[in-house]
Structures are given as structure tokens and as C-alpha cells.
PDB file of C-alpha atoms in Angstrom:
ATOM      1  CA  UNK H   1     -18.002 156.324-184.510  1.00 66.00           C
ATOM      2  CA  UNK H   2     -17.058 152.791-182.118  1.00 69.00           C
ATOM      3  CA  UNK H   3     -17.916 149.319-182.944  1.00 70.00           C
ATOM      4  CA  UNK H   4     -18.719 146.772-180.288  1.00 89.00           C
ATOM      5  CA  UNK H   5     -17.044 143.409-182.149  1.00 91.00           C
ATOM      6  CA  UNK H   6     -19.809 140.772-182.769  1.00 94.00           C
ATOM      7  CA  UNK H   7     -19.553 137.421-184.619  1.00 95.00           C
ATOM      8  CA  UNK H   8     -23.284 136.483-186.657  1.00 96.00           C
ATOM      9  CA  UNK H   9     -24.570 132.732-184.660  1.00 96.00           C
ATOM     10  CA  UNK H  10     -25.886 130.449-186.910  1.00 96.00           C
ATOM     11  CA  UNK H  11     -29.605 131.971-186.525  1.00 95.00           C
ATOM     12  CA  UNK H  12     -28.499 134.934-187.088  1.00 95.00           C
ATOM     13  CA  UNK H  13     -28.333 137.055-184.673  1.00 94.00           C
ATOM     14  CA  UNK H  14     -25.252 139.403-183.252  1.00 95.00           C
ATOM     15  CA  UNK H  15     -23.624 138.146-180.485  1.00 96.00           C
ATOM     16  CA  UNK H  16     -21.202 140.714-178.575  1.00 95.00           C
ATOM     17  CA  UNK H  17     -18.843 139.003-176.674  1.00 93.00           C
ATOM     18  CA  UNK H  18     -18.114 142.135-174.839  1.00 92.00           C
ATOM     19  CA  UNK H  19     -22.399 143.128-173.524  1.00 93.00           C
ATOM     20  CA  UNK H  20     -22.335 141.681-170.256  1.00 91.00           C
ATOM     21  CA  UNK H  21     -25.421 139.684-171.352  1.00 93.00           C
ATOM     22  CA  UNK H  22     -24.918 138.813-174.939  1.00 94.00           C
ATOM     23  CA  UNK H  23     -28.562 136.015-175.092  1.00 93.00           C
ATOM     24  CA  UNK H  24     -27.460 132.388-175.356  1.00 97.00           C
ATOM     25  CA  UNK H  25     -29.600 130.031-177.951  1.00 97.00           C
ATOM     26  CA  UNK H  26     -29.360 126.603-177.370  1.00 98.00           C
ATOM     27  CA  UNK H  27     -29.845 126.095-180.287  1.00 97.00           C
ATOM     28  CA  UNK H  28     -27.150 127.462-181.793  1.00 97.00           C
ATOM     29  CA  UNK H  29     -24.579 126.823-179.279  1.00 98.00           C
ATOM     30  CA  UNK H  30     -25.339 122.880-180.826  1.00 98.00           C
ATOM     31  CA  UNK H  31     -25.168 123.914-184.262  1.00 98.00           C
ATOM     32  CA  UNK H  32     -21.468 125.686-183.747  1.00 98.00           C
ATOM     33  CA  UNK H  33     -20.214 122.986-180.875  1.00 98.00           C
ATOM     34  CA  UNK H  34     -21.545 120.062-184.079  1.00 98.00           C
ATOM     35  CA  UNK H  35     -19.118 121.645-185.977  1.00 98.00           C
ATOM     36  CA  UNK H  36     -16.267 122.306-184.114  1.00 97.00           C
ATOM     37  CA  UNK H  37     -13.934 118.896-183.618  1.00 97.00           C
ATOM     38  CA  UNK H  38     -11.508 118.033-180.584  1.00 95.00           C
ATOM     39  CA  UNK H  39      -8.559 118.300-180.834  1.00 92.00           C
ATOM     40  CA  UNK H  40      -7.316 120.955-183.419  1.00 91.00           C
ATOM     41  CA  UNK H  41      -8.744 118.113-185.706  1.00 93.00           C
ATOM     42  CA  UNK H  42      -5.790 115.832-184.763  1.00 92.00           C
ATOM     43  CA  UNK H  43      -7.748 113.330-184.136  1.00 93.00           C
ATOM     44  CA  UNK H  44      -8.014 110.692-186.276  1.00 93.00           C
ATOM     45  CA  UNK H  45     -11.200 111.218-187.853  1.00 96.00           C
ATOM     46  CA  UNK H  46     -14.026 114.522-186.739  1.00 97.00           C
ATOM     47  CA  UNK H  47     -15.275 114.535-183.634  1.00 98.00           C
ATOM     48  CA  UNK H  48     -17.161 116.663-182.719  1.00 98.00           C
ATOM     49  CA  UNK H  49     -17.254 119.346-179.449  1.00 98.00           C
ATOM     50  CA  UNK H  50     -21.184 118.828-178.899  1.00 98.00           C
ATOM     51  CA  UNK H  51     -20.262 114.619-179.098  1.00 98.00           C
ATOM     52  CA  UNK H  52     -17.647 115.102-176.402  1.00 98.00           C
ATOM     53  CA  UNK H  53     -19.762 116.863-174.294  1.00 98.00           C
ATOM     54  CA  UNK H  54     -22.909 114.437-174.501  1.00 98.00           C
ATOM     55  CA  UNK H  55     -20.735 111.629-173.258  1.00 98.00           C
ATOM     56  CA  UNK H  56     -19.313 114.173-170.156  1.00 98.00           C
ATOM     57  CA  UNK H  57     -22.986 114.164-169.667  1.00 98.00           C
ATOM     58  CA  UNK H  58     -22.696 110.826-169.428  1.00 98.00           C
ATOM     59  CA  UNK H  59     -20.197 109.651-167.480  1.00 98.00           C
ATOM     60  CA  UNK H  60     -21.694 111.809-164.737  1.00 98.00           C
ATOM     61  CA  UNK H  61     -24.696 110.630-164.460  1.00 98.00           C
ATOM     62  CA  UNK H  62     -23.454 107.837-164.788  1.00 97.00           C
ATOM     63  CA  UNK H  63     -20.766 108.236-161.734  1.00 97.00           C
ATOM     64  CA  UNK H  64     -22.812 110.453-160.312  1.00 98.00           C
ATOM     65  CA  UNK H  65     -20.709 113.120-159.828  1.00 98.00           C
ATOM     66  CA  UNK H  66     -22.245 116.322-160.980  1.00 98.00           C
ATOM     67  CA  UNK H  67     -25.236 117.317-162.459  1.00 97.00           C
ATOM     68  CA  UNK H  68     -25.117 115.757-166.291  1.00 98.00           C
ATOM     69  CA  UNK H  69     -27.186 119.532-167.147  1.00 98.00           C
ATOM     70  CA  UNK H  70     -23.884 121.371-165.854  1.00 98.00           C
ATOM     71  CA  UNK H  71     -22.050 118.317-167.702  1.00 98.00           C
ATOM     72  CA  UNK H  72     -23.429 118.715-170.993  1.00 98.00           C
ATOM     73  CA  UNK H  73     -22.558 123.078-171.567  1.00 98.00           C
ATOM     74  CA  UNK H  74     -19.522 122.431-169.422  1.00 98.00           C
ATOM     75  CA  UNK H  75     -17.646 123.681-172.791  1.00 97.00           C
ATOM     76  CA  UNK H  76     -20.512 126.040-174.372  1.00 98.00           C
ATOM     77  CA  UNK H  77     -18.081 129.037-173.874  1.00 97.00           C
ATOM     78  CA  UNK H  78     -17.256 127.069-177.846  1.00 97.00           C
ATOM     79  CA  UNK H  79     -18.993 128.112-179.338  1.00 97.00           C
ATOM     80  CA  UNK H  80     -17.936 131.418-179.239  1.00 97.00           C
ATOM     81  CA  UNK H  81     -15.747 131.522-179.126  1.00 95.00           C
ATOM     82  CA  UNK H  82     -12.759 128.997-180.583  1.00 90.00           C
ATOM     83  CA  UNK H  83     -11.770 126.589-178.332  1.00 87.00           C
ATOM     84  CA  UNK H  84      -7.783 126.191-178.048  1.00 89.00           C
ATOM     85  CA  UNK H  85      -5.766 123.210-177.262  1.00 87.00           C
ATOM     86  CA  UNK H  86      -5.167 123.151-173.389  1.00 82.00           C
ATOM     87  CA  UNK H  87      -1.614 123.021-173.912  1.00 84.00           C
ATOM     88  CA  UNK H  88      -0.904 126.608-175.680  1.00 88.00           C
ATOM     89  CA  UNK H  89      -4.184 127.881-173.293  1.00 88.00           C
ATOM     90  CA  UNK H  90      -1.855 129.025-170.782  1.00 88.00           C
ATOM     91  CA  UNK H  91       0.044 130.895-173.622  1.00 95.00           C
ATOM     92  CA  UNK H  92      -3.171 133.350-173.941  1.00 96.00           C
ATOM     93  CA  UNK H  93      -3.724 134.958-170.132  1.00 95.00           C
ATOM     94  CA  UNK H  94      -5.829 136.749-172.656  1.00 95.00           C
ATOM     95  CA  UNK H  95      -7.704 134.373-173.799  1.00 94.00           C
ATOM     96  CA  UNK H  96      -7.863 132.827-170.149  1.00 94.00           C
ATOM     97  CA  UNK H  97      -9.726 136.087-169.457  1.00 95.00           C
ATOM     98  CA  UNK H  98     -13.051 136.022-172.116  1.00 94.00           C
ATOM     99  CA  UNK H  99     -12.844 132.227-172.116  1.00 95.00           C
ATOM    100  CA  UNK H 100     -13.426 133.109-168.067  1.00 95.00           C
ATOM    101  CA  UNK H 101     -15.368 135.814-168.674  1.00 96.00           C
ATOM    102  CA  UNK H 102     -17.918 134.831-171.340  1.00 97.00           C
ATOM    103  CA  UNK H 103     -18.056 131.170-168.510  1.00 96.00           C
ATOM    104  CA  UNK H 104     -19.117 133.990-166.107  1.00 97.00           C
ATOM    105  CA  UNK H 105     -22.180 134.578-168.293  1.00 97.00           C
ATOM    106  CA  UNK H 106     -23.960 131.409-169.217  1.00 97.00           C
ATOM    107  CA  UNK H 107     -23.368 130.128-166.429  1.00 97.00           C
ATOM    108  CA  UNK H 108     -25.196 133.053-165.308  1.00 97.00           C
ATOM    109  CA  UNK H 109     -27.631 133.008-167.810  1.00 97.00           C
ATOM    110  CA  UNK H 110     -28.283 129.235-167.917  1.00 97.00           C
ATOM    111  CA  UNK H 111     -27.961 129.220-164.071  1.00 95.00           C
ATOM    112  CA  UNK H 112     -25.371 126.197-164.220  1.00 96.00           C
ATOM    113  CA  UNK H 113     -23.041 126.648-160.610  1.00 95.00           C
ATOM    114  CA  UNK H 114     -19.410 127.367-161.365  1.00 94.00           C
ATOM    115  CA  UNK H 115     -17.666 124.428-163.088  1.00 95.00           C
ATOM    116  CA  UNK H 116     -17.517 121.373-160.595  1.00 98.00           C
ATOM    117  CA  UNK H 117     -14.472 119.600-159.887  1.00 98.00           C
ATOM    118  CA  UNK H 118     -16.761 115.885-160.728  1.00 98.00           C
ATOM    119  CA  UNK H 119     -17.410 118.087-164.316  1.00 98.00           C
ATOM    120  CA  UNK H 120     -13.262 118.295-164.058  1.00 97.00           C
ATOM    121  CA  UNK H 121     -13.875 114.426-163.429  1.00 97.00           C
ATOM    122  CA  UNK H 122     -16.126 113.133-165.934  1.00 98.00           C
ATOM    123  CA  UNK H 123     -14.637 115.811-168.343  1.00 97.00           C
ATOM    124  CA  UNK H 124     -10.725 113.889-167.771  1.00 96.00           C
ATOM    125  CA  UNK H 125     -12.642 109.857-167.928  1.00 97.00           C
ATOM    126  CA  UNK H 126     -14.018 112.017-171.518  1.00 97.00           C
ATOM    127  CA  UNK H 127     -10.584 112.919-172.832  1.00 95.00           C
ATOM    128  CA  UNK H 128      -8.872 109.895-172.111  1.00 95.00           C
ATOM    129  CA  UNK H 129     -11.793 107.383-173.947  1.00 96.00           C
ATOM    130  CA  UNK H 130     -11.510 109.586-176.766  1.00 96.00           C
ATOM    131  CA  UNK H 131      -8.252 109.761-176.832  1.00 94.00           C
ATOM    132  CA  UNK H 132      -7.709 105.883-177.048  1.00 94.00           C
ATOM    133  CA  UNK H 133     -10.196 106.090-179.921  1.00 95.00           C
ATOM    134  CA  UNK H 134      -9.739 108.797-181.889  1.00 95.00           C
ATOM    135  CA  UNK H 135      -5.603 109.773-181.218  1.00 93.00           C
ATOM    136  CA  UNK H 136      -2.414 107.414-182.952  1.00 92.00           C
ATOM    137  CA  UNK H 137      -0.768 106.991-179.290  1.00 90.00           C
ATOM    138  CA  UNK H 138      -3.886 105.575-177.519  1.00 91.00           C
ATOM    139  CA  UNK H 139      -3.580 108.645-175.612  1.00 87.00           C
ATOM    140  CA  UNK H 140      -0.700 108.229-173.588  1.00 85.00           C
ATOM    141  CA  UNK H 141       0.712 110.880-173.964  1.00 85.00           C
ATOM    142  CA  UNK H 142      -1.859 112.940-172.988  1.00 83.00           C
ATOM    143  CA  UNK H 143      -0.649 111.286-169.872  1.00 77.00           C
ATOM    144  CA  UNK H 144       2.366 111.913-169.685  1.00 78.00           C
ATOM    145  CA  UNK H 145       1.807 116.202-170.663  1.00 79.00           C
ATOM    146  CA  UNK H 146       0.463 116.373-167.258  1.00 81.00           C
ATOM    147  CA  UNK H 147      -3.227 113.724-167.508  1.00 86.00           C
ATOM    148  CA  UNK H 148      -3.211 112.295-163.854  1.00 88.00           C
ATOM    149  CA  UNK H 149      -2.114 109.068-164.481  1.00 88.00           C
ATOM    150  CA  UNK H 150      -5.868 108.092-162.733  1.00 90.00           C
ATOM    151  CA  UNK H 151      -7.676 108.982-166.358  1.00 93.00           C
ATOM    152  CA  UNK H 152      -6.183 105.572-167.898  1.00 92.00           C
ATOM    153  CA  UNK H 153      -8.154 102.522-166.363  1.00 94.00           C
ATOM    154  CA  UNK H 154     -10.794 104.974-165.413  1.00 95.00           C
ATOM    155  CA  UNK H 155     -11.221 105.457-169.229  1.00 95.00           C
ATOM    156  CA  UNK H 156     -10.484 101.921-169.957  1.00 95.00           C
ATOM    157  CA  UNK H 157     -13.517 100.958-166.622  1.00 96.00           C
ATOM    158  CA  UNK H 158     -15.634 102.859-169.128  1.00 96.00           C
ATOM    159  CA  UNK H 159     -14.653 101.447-172.100  1.00 96.00           C
ATOM    160  CA  UNK H 160     -15.227  98.000-170.355  1.00 96.00           C
ATOM    161  CA  UNK H 161     -18.760  98.746-168.700  1.00 95.00           C
ATOM    162  CA  UNK H 162     -20.337 100.459-172.298  1.00 95.00           C
ATOM    163  CA  UNK H 163     -18.525  99.116-175.291  1.00 90.00           C
ATOM    164  CA  UNK H 164     -18.358 101.871-178.310  1.00 83.00           C
ATOM    165  CA  UNK H 165     -18.783 105.617-176.959  1.00 91.00           C
ATOM    166  CA  UNK H 166     -17.217 107.487-179.373  1.00 96.00           C
ATOM    167  CA  UNK H 167     -18.948 107.188-182.899  1.00 97.00           C
ATOM    168  CA  UNK H 168     -17.767 110.581-184.441  1.00 97.00           C
ATOM    169  CA  UNK H 169     -21.034 111.466-185.608  1.00 98.00           C
ATOM    170  CA  UNK H 170     -22.219 114.519-188.288  1.00 98.00           C
ATOM    171  CA  UNK H 171     -22.545 117.628-187.400  1.00 98.00           C
ATOM    172  CA  UNK H 172     -26.543 117.282-188.123  1.00 98.00           C
ATOM    173  CA  UNK H 173     -26.212 113.900-186.573  1.00 98.00           C
ATOM    174  CA  UNK H 174     -23.756 115.574-182.895  1.00 98.00           C
ATOM    175  CA  UNK H 175     -25.871 118.350-182.811  1.00 98.00           C
ATOM    176  CA  UNK H 176     -29.206 116.364-183.113  1.00 98.00           C
ATOM    177  CA  UNK H 177     -27.624 113.876-180.470  1.00 98.00           C
ATOM    178  CA  UNK H 178     -26.866 117.201-178.269  1.00 98.00           C
ATOM    179  CA  UNK H 179     -30.085 118.801-178.456  1.00 98.00           C
ATOM    180  CA  UNK H 180     -31.885 114.986-177.480  1.00 98.00           C
ATOM    181  CA  UNK H 181     -29.987 115.285-174.453  1.00 98.00           C
ATOM    182  CA  UNK H 182     -30.407 118.683-173.737  1.00 98.00           C
ATOM    183  CA  UNK H 183     -34.067 117.967-173.936  1.00 98.00           C
ATOM    184  CA  UNK H 184     -34.022 115.386-171.829  1.00 98.00           C
ATOM    185  CA  UNK H 185     -32.557 116.905-168.671  1.00 97.00           C
ATOM    186  CA  UNK H 186     -33.999 119.914-169.112  1.00 95.00           C
ATOM    187  CA  UNK H 187     -37.366 117.561-168.841  1.00 95.00           C
ATOM    188  CA  UNK H 188     -35.785 116.254-165.855  1.00 91.00           C
ATOM    189  CA  UNK H 189     -35.286 119.210-164.564  1.00 85.00           C
ATOM    190  CA  UNK H 190     -38.880 120.705-163.632  1.00 77.00           C
TER     191      UNK H 190
END
């Protein structure tokens, strides 16, 4: 008997990654993303993917880069397959295929477009805002590592306008923030 691989989610559901329609639940996405630390855990304080997603959504909305709902959900796949730090992803083609397939399924389920250039821009600005607050290098090594240099000044402009944008919320706080943002965006979509 062959058993398809699955994980048990935070709500006790079996999630079959390889199924064409594995089903998704926003509460389990919020829970998992709020417990996942960015930067492979190598930041000065715990900083969750959920809090990051809210920041990307806020940047996308304020700068009119893309639909803030798309931006909020841009890392939803990480709720089901843990993220790999960016510099290592290109070394793992099988992981990239799984991630792309899961993103396709999430996009279909949540009626999201393929990741837009605007969403990618909001993500890179958020990356640099976070780097300024959470990394020893203040994000400078990200630019050395290949992040286009214009995102440093874009992040600095965001910080100058908004002040502190990184709160290092607890998992419970990040989950609540993510769900509030999700609910707000859902009300706007109706």
C-alpha cells in the first residue's frame, strides 16, 4: 500500500502536498507563518513570516505596487513547506519545483494572480526595511549579495515616513495582525 506524504496542520487536518486540490485554510496559514522566523532565524530578534507579509501588503498598498491581498499572501506556501534562505534556493531545483507547484495551487484556491512585479518590488523594499532593523549589517550585505541597490534608499524613505515598521511580534501577535489584515482586505474585495 502506497501512502501519499502529508503533514498534520495546526487545525489537525492532513495536508497532502502532492494532491491536485490539497485544500487550504487561512487560519492554518496564519498560524504557521506566525511561527516561522525569517532569515533562517539569523536576525537579531524573532521576526515572523506573518509579520513580514503584513508589511509587504502595507507597502504594496501605500505605494500602489500591486493588490495588497496578493502581497499579504505572497509567502503563503511557506505555511506548508518551510522556506529556504534565498541564497540557497537556486541550489535546490526540486524544492523550487515543489514551491512553484504549491504556489500555483494557492493562487488558484485564493484567486491570486501569478506573483506580479509590483509584489516582488514590495517584497524587496520590505526585505531592506527588515535588514535595516534586524541584521547586523543593517541590510548592506543584502545589496552586496545581489539585491538591487535602489531598494536601500526605497527602504530608507519608507522608514523616514513611517518610523518603526518592525515590531518583532510574538507568534500570537503576528497571527492576530495577519488575520486582521486578511479580514480587512476581504471586506474591501466584496
